[in-house]
Each structure stands twice: as structure tokens, then as C-alpha cells.
């Protein structure tokens, strides 16, 4: 009987921990190899908040605190401790450090902390840990005898209830615009950055929430078993939890719960059964074999079924009704200059798409982020900007001026530094020298996400769709100022952000329709063809309502007819007030749409003018022929 209760409580504790890890690793792509330290910290804090001062028991153990606080304060304290402990780690997983380095950093920290705690007795009672932790409620109420069956069942029920609460809470934030942003960051953080997502604050949120959940699970565990012992919190326990999440299905919270039951609980159970039947088994054999089994399990799953038993499910979004979508798409089409759109506009079929409505890109809705509105003829100036990669001068001393409302072309042979220049302008890379002025303000040191919020949005030359988001989701991620696109907004619930979301679905669906991708709206972007992915990117950039759009060879791989249509559309957008700087290989496109055109070669600007003027200049022609 007692065994069943133990199993239930362990199951609930492991489920809570796995949920926290699934949120960090599966949803947000933060590989926290130090997960166990947050659980251990929560457990310790729960213990010392519940225990009387360490002198009360004859001082056979030393610990900090000993506040003897009533339930549920120790559990609340446990969650708070896990969350607070996460804060110093945000510097590891912040904006710049690559995910794998951060993961190793967390692992090393976990090992070091365990060593410190085990060897420094004055702090946490050393290797022995802390014992005699009072059970919740039992001490205060004589009706609850903590060893009675009823009490134990009550405890297990409470733990399972908390696991359910954690599950519902995580589902609420994962299935929100904020959750979508976390998944976008997981798929490609550099692109999320370029769309105005603050990676540092997103990752801080993920670490703190996961830390609090880990802390809570530790608090429940320590209240149940009554002891807190450092060897039980070794970094290897993190691996057990990771195995559980990977096998259950990373990014699927139900999978995390299933994994918790299959791996930590299942292994305990199997070990017990085998040991019971074989009294002659060497005592240390099974625990060691368990590690081998866990290693094998990870390898087998990563090889045969990396998505886990319950894979992350696709978030297909029902399309708005066809008529409304078509009408709005017609508005996009007028902008994108499609003949069909023009014909449609000629007929009086535009009842619900007034100019400036959600389907109209020409007049962007007011953004939630304040944007600088410059005057003067120039929107962007680069002054003597340079970028060195080691010894390579990718960009050296480039000065360009982009006129407001122009569709400026940027050409040059491979390796000329065009993509690097875009990266510098958008903030994806830091300049080695020089200044960048946007709308009259110096933005040289502004991080990429803040430039995006100010209206400078770029695309990437290499495929950069969020691959495990659908086409529709890719577009919706880019919408600025969705009320549900923040932690608190997500917690506030669907009702708080439903209207914003519906408007975003409308706008995105219309755009997808006018690009002819409606049949793929609910496909994973990663499953599309190369050309289609280029379209997703350009649509996504448009969804972010840029004032200044930087396109990097966006037409490569796109059908020429469609490319021409898009070119037409870009011209229209510029008439509507947008400014576009566009890298393009196809000179025919430059000829037709871009004025002026800037020519780069070997990191420097070679010439600037209309295509006609440039054709007459021998050095330009030479750069192309030679390059
Ligand atoms: P383009 O887009 O005009 O083809 P790029 O800007 O991509 O040219 O590259 C310019 C030069 O900088 C090339 O020599 C390239 O090898 C180098 N380069 C670009 N990015 C990096 C990087 N991250 N690290 C090192 N070298 C780079
Ligand atoms: Mg390039």
C-alpha cells in the first residue's frame, strides 16, 4: 500500500519536473543541463522553511534558516527559490552565447554546486544533508498523522493535483502567441531576433518559469520523504529527466508526463521487481545497468524516433471563411499588382475591405512599439561601416544613403559583402567600425530586435523559415504588438488576446492567398520547396509591417513570373511609404524595378546610379565579368 503511494508521489514529482524541462527544452529550445540544481534548491528551501531552527534538535545537523513555517509556505518558497536561482544563469543563455555552450555551462555549474554543497558542511550539512523535515500540515493538526494511510493518500492526491495545475498552466502559455514565439526562437533564434523578439527576456522567462517548476517539484519531494541529501541531486538525474522528455516527446506536454511515468518511475519499478525476484543479484549491478539502459534508450530513440512517443502536434489553424479571405487577398493583390487583382478591383466586389483594413498593407496599423518618424529625404545612412571576420575584410569603409520610399538595389559578385552589409544594417552583426543612422538617429549599437521594432526588418539569404511552425504560424509570429505575445499576456488567457490573434490570422491568410500558397497554409514551413520558403520569408517580413525592408536574394528559386509579380508588389509598397533595399542576382529584376542601384565589390561600394548609367561604366561591367 505504502509502495503505491510512493509511486504516485514520485510520478507526480517527476511529471512536474519533466513538464518544466519540456517547456524549456522542447518548446523554447533552451538546453538546461543544470535542471537538477533548481530542483535541489527548491527542495532545500522547502526543507529549511519547514524545519525548526537547527539548534532545536540538539544541533546534530546544521542548516541555514529553520524558520518552522506552516504549509504551504515551504512549497511556495521552493518554487520562488528555483525561479530566483535561474536569474544569474540568464547571462549564460542570453542573446549571444550559442545553445550548446550554454548547455555545457549549466552542466558544469550543476557539478560544481553539488561538489560545493557536499564538501562544505557549514552551509548545507555536507554529504549528510538535512533530515527530519516535517510533513505538510501534519505537525499543526493532530487529525493528520503523517503516517496514516489517509494522510498519505491525501498527499499523493495533492501532488497529482499540483501536477495537473502545472500542466494546465504550461498549456496555457504554450498555446498562445507567446508560446509560438518561444517555438520560433527554438527553430531559429537569429531570425526571431531580426523580427523584434527579445531573446534575452524570452530566455530569462523560460529559465525562471522552468526553475520555479523544478523548485516546486523538489519541495514536494522533500516534504514527502523528509530528507534532503546532496548525493540524490547529482547532475546525472538531469539526464534521466532529459531521457524522459525525449522519449515521451519533447515539445508535447502530455509526452513529458508520459515520459515521467515511463522512465524515472518505470525504471524504479522494474529495478524493484527484478531485485525482489533475485535475492542473489549483486547489489550495485542494477543501478549501474540502469545507466547503460538509459544511454541505450536515448540512442535508440534519437535514431529511430527522435520526435518521441507523443510527437509535438501541428497547430493547424482553421482558415477564415473563403469569401472574406478572398476579398482581403484582393486588397493585397492590388498592392502586389497582380492582374487578377486589378480586374477584381475594377468590379465592385470589395464590400468588407476598406483601405487601411486588416488586409491592406499600404497603410500599416499603428505599431505597439514607438517608431522613429524621420523627416528629410534619407531614411538610412551607413557612414564608413566596416566588418572584419578575423582577417577577412568582408565590408570595408562602406558609405551608402538610402532614400525614403525608394526601391534600392544592391548588386555585386559573390563575396562582395552584400549580405554582411545587410547584417550590419539590421544589427544581426556588430560593426567593426563606422556608424549607422536610421531616421536621423544613431542606431549603431542598437540590438537587432530593437531595430526591427523600430521598423528595420531583414530577410536572410540562407533558408531561415521557422521549420516546425506552419506557414501561417511563421507569418503570425512576425506580427508586432500582439497582446498575447508576452508572458503576462499569455497567462491572462485566450480571451485577452483572441481579437489580436483573429486579426493576425485574417491578415496572414489574405497574404498567403495572394501569394498562391493557401493550400500550404497549414503545412510545416520546413516541408515546402526552396522557392516556396523564399515566399514564406518575404510574407513574414511583410507581416512585421516594416518601414525599411532589407531583402537578401529573395527571388532566388522563385518562378520568374511570380518574381515579377512580387517585384511589382514591392514597387507598390514603396509608393505606399515603405523603403526597400534589395540584394538581387537577377539583373533583369534590377533593371525593371530598382532605382537607384548600388554596386559592391570586395567589401567596397564601386558605383551607384540607375541600371542604365551603370551599364555604361566599364569598371562595373568588369567587376561582374571578373567576379
Ligand atoms: P555576398 O553576400 O556579397 O556574397 P558576404 O557578405 O556573404 O558576400 O561575404 C563577404 C565576405 O565575408 C566573404 O569573403 C565571406 O567569406 C566572408 N564572411 C561572411 N560571413 C562570414 C562569417 N560569419 N565569418 C567569416 N567570414 C565571413
Ligand atoms: Mg550574400
Tab-separated table of N, CA and C in Angstrom, residues 190 283 301 323 493 564 611:
chain	number	residue	atom	x	y	z
A	190	UNK	N	18.233	33.513	-34.450
A	190	UNK	CA	18.728	34.700	-35.145
A	190	UNK	C	17.587	35.380	-35.910
A	283	UNK	N	24.388	-6.227	-5.401
A	283	UNK	CA	23.563	-5.066	-5.065
A	283	UNK	C	23.786	-3.860	-5.980
A	301	UNK	N	16.154	6.023	-29.334
A	301	UNK	CA	15.086	6.959	-29.673
A	301	UNK	C	15.553	8.055	-30.612
A	323	UNK	N	-14.694	33.570	-48.472
A	323	UNK	CA	-15.054	34.835	-49.095
A	323	UNK	C	-14.258	35.990	-48.499
A	493	UNK	N	-4.594	34.763	-20.667
A	493	UNK	CA	-5.517	33.815	-21.284
A	493	UNK	C	-6.040	34.253	-22.639
A	564	UNK	N	8.312	38.479	-60.909
A	564	UNK	CA	7.920	39.762	-61.499
A	564	UNK	C	6.720	40.344	-60.753
A	611	UNK	N	20.368	51.560	-63.413
A	611	UNK	CA	20.977	50.447	-64.138
A	611	UNK	C	21.544	50.929	-65.469
